[in-house]
Short mmCIF file of C-alpha atoms and ligand atoms in Angstrom, two decimals:
data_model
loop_
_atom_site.label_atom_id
_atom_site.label_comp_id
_atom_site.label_asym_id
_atom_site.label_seq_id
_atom_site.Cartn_x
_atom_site.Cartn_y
_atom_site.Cartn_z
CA UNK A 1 -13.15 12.88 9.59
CA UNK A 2 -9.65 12.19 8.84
CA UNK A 3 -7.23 14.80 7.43
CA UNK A 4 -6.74 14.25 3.32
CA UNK A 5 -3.21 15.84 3.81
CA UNK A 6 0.15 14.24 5.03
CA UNK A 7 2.97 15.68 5.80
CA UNK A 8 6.36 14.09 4.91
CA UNK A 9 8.00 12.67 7.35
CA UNK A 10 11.44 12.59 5.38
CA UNK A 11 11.39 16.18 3.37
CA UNK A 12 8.74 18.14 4.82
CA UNK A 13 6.48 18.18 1.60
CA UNK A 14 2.83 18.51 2.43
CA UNK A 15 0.61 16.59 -0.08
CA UNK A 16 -2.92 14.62 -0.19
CA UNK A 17 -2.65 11.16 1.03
CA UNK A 18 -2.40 8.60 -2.23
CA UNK A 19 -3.28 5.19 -0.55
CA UNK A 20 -1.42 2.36 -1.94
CA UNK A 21 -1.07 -1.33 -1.68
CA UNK A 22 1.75 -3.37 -2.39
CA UNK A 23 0.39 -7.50 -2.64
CA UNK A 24 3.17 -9.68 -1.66
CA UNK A 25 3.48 -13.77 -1.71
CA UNK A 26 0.87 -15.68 1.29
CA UNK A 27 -1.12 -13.39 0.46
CA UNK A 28 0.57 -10.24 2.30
CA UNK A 29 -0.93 -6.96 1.90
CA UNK A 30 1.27 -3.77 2.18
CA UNK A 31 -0.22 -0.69 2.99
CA UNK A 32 1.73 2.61 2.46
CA UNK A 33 1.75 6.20 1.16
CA UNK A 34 4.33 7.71 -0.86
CA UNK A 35 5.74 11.05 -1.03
CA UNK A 36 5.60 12.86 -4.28
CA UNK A 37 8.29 14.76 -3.89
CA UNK A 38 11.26 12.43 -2.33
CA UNK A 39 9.55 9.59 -3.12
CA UNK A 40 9.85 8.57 0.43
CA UNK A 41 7.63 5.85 1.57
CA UNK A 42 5.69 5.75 5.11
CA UNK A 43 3.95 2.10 6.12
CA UNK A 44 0.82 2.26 8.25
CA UNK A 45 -0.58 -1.23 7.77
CA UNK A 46 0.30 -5.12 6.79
CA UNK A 47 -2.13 -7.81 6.70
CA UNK A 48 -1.10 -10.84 7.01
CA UNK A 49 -3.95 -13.82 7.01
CA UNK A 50 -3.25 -14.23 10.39
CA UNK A 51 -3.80 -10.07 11.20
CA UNK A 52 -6.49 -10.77 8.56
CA UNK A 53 -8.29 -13.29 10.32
CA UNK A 54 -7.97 -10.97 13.80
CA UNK A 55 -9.46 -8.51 12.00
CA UNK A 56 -12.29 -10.54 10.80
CA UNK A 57 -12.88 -11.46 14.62
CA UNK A 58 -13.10 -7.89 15.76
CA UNK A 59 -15.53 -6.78 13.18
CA UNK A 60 -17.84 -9.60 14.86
CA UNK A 61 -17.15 -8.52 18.23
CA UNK A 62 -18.33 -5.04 17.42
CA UNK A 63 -21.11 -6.23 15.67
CA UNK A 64 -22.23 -8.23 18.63
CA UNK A 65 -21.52 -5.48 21.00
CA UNK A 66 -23.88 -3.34 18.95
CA UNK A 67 -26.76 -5.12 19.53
CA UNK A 68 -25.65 -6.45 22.69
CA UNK A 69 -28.70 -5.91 25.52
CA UNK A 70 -27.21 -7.63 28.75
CA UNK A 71 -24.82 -4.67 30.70
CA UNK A 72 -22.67 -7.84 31.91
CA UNK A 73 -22.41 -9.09 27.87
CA UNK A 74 -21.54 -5.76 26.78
CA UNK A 75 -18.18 -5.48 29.09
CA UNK A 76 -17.16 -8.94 28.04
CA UNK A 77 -17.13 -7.98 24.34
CA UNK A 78 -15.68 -4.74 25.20
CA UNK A 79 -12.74 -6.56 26.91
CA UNK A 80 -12.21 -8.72 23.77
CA UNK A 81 -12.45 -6.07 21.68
CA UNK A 82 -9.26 -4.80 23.60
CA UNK A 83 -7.59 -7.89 23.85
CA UNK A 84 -7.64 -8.23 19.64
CA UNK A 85 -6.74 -4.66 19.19
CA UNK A 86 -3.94 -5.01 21.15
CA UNK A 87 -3.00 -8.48 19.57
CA UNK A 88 -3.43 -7.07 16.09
CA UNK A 89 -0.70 -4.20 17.35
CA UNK A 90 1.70 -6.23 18.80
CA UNK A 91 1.78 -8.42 15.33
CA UNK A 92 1.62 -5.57 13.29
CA UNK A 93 4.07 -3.74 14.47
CA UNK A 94 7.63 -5.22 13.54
CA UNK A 95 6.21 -6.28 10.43
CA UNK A 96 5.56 -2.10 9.61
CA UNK A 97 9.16 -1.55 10.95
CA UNK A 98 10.25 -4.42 8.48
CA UNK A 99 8.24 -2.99 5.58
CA UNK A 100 9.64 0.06 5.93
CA UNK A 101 13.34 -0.18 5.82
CA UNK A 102 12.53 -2.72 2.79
CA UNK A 103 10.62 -0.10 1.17
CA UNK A 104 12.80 2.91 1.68
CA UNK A 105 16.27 1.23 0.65
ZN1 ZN B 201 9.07 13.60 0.96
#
């Protein structure tokens, strides 16, 4: 289960997590929780249709892997699996680095 609580990574200030989403233009979602106390902002996701579409393709995969028989079928959907996670990292990443300097000006 995960942990309700977060602790700020700007003042310290220990608080349960308020999830919230900021929608921008081509359909851009921002995903981030703010601090109550400084106000300060922390991104953990953006979706882009592009990220979106990744992670409609890695919902399948696990799907498919669930009900997967064939040893030899299983490890090729595992590898995918891996190879979109990682791809869905590597494009979300600058764009939570960007979010966040936007969002904590
Ligand atoms: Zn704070």
């Amino acid at each position: 289960m995960n942990q309700p609580f977060s602790k700020c990574e700007h003042c310290g200030d220990v608080h349960a997590i308020v999830l919230q989403e900021q929608r921008r233009k081509n359909s851009v979602v921002v995903g981030y929780t703010q601090c109550p106390v400084c106000q300060h902002r922390a991104v953990f996701s953006v979706i882009t249709p592009q990220i979106r579409d990744l992670q409609k393709r890695i919902r399948s995969v696990k799907n498919q892997y669930a009900k997967a028989k064939r040893l030899k079928k299983g490890e090729r959907l595992l590898a995918e699996y891996g190879r979109l996670k990682e791809r869905i990292g590597l494009l979300m990443q600058p764009l939570i680095d960007q979010a966040n300097e936007e969002l904590n000006q």
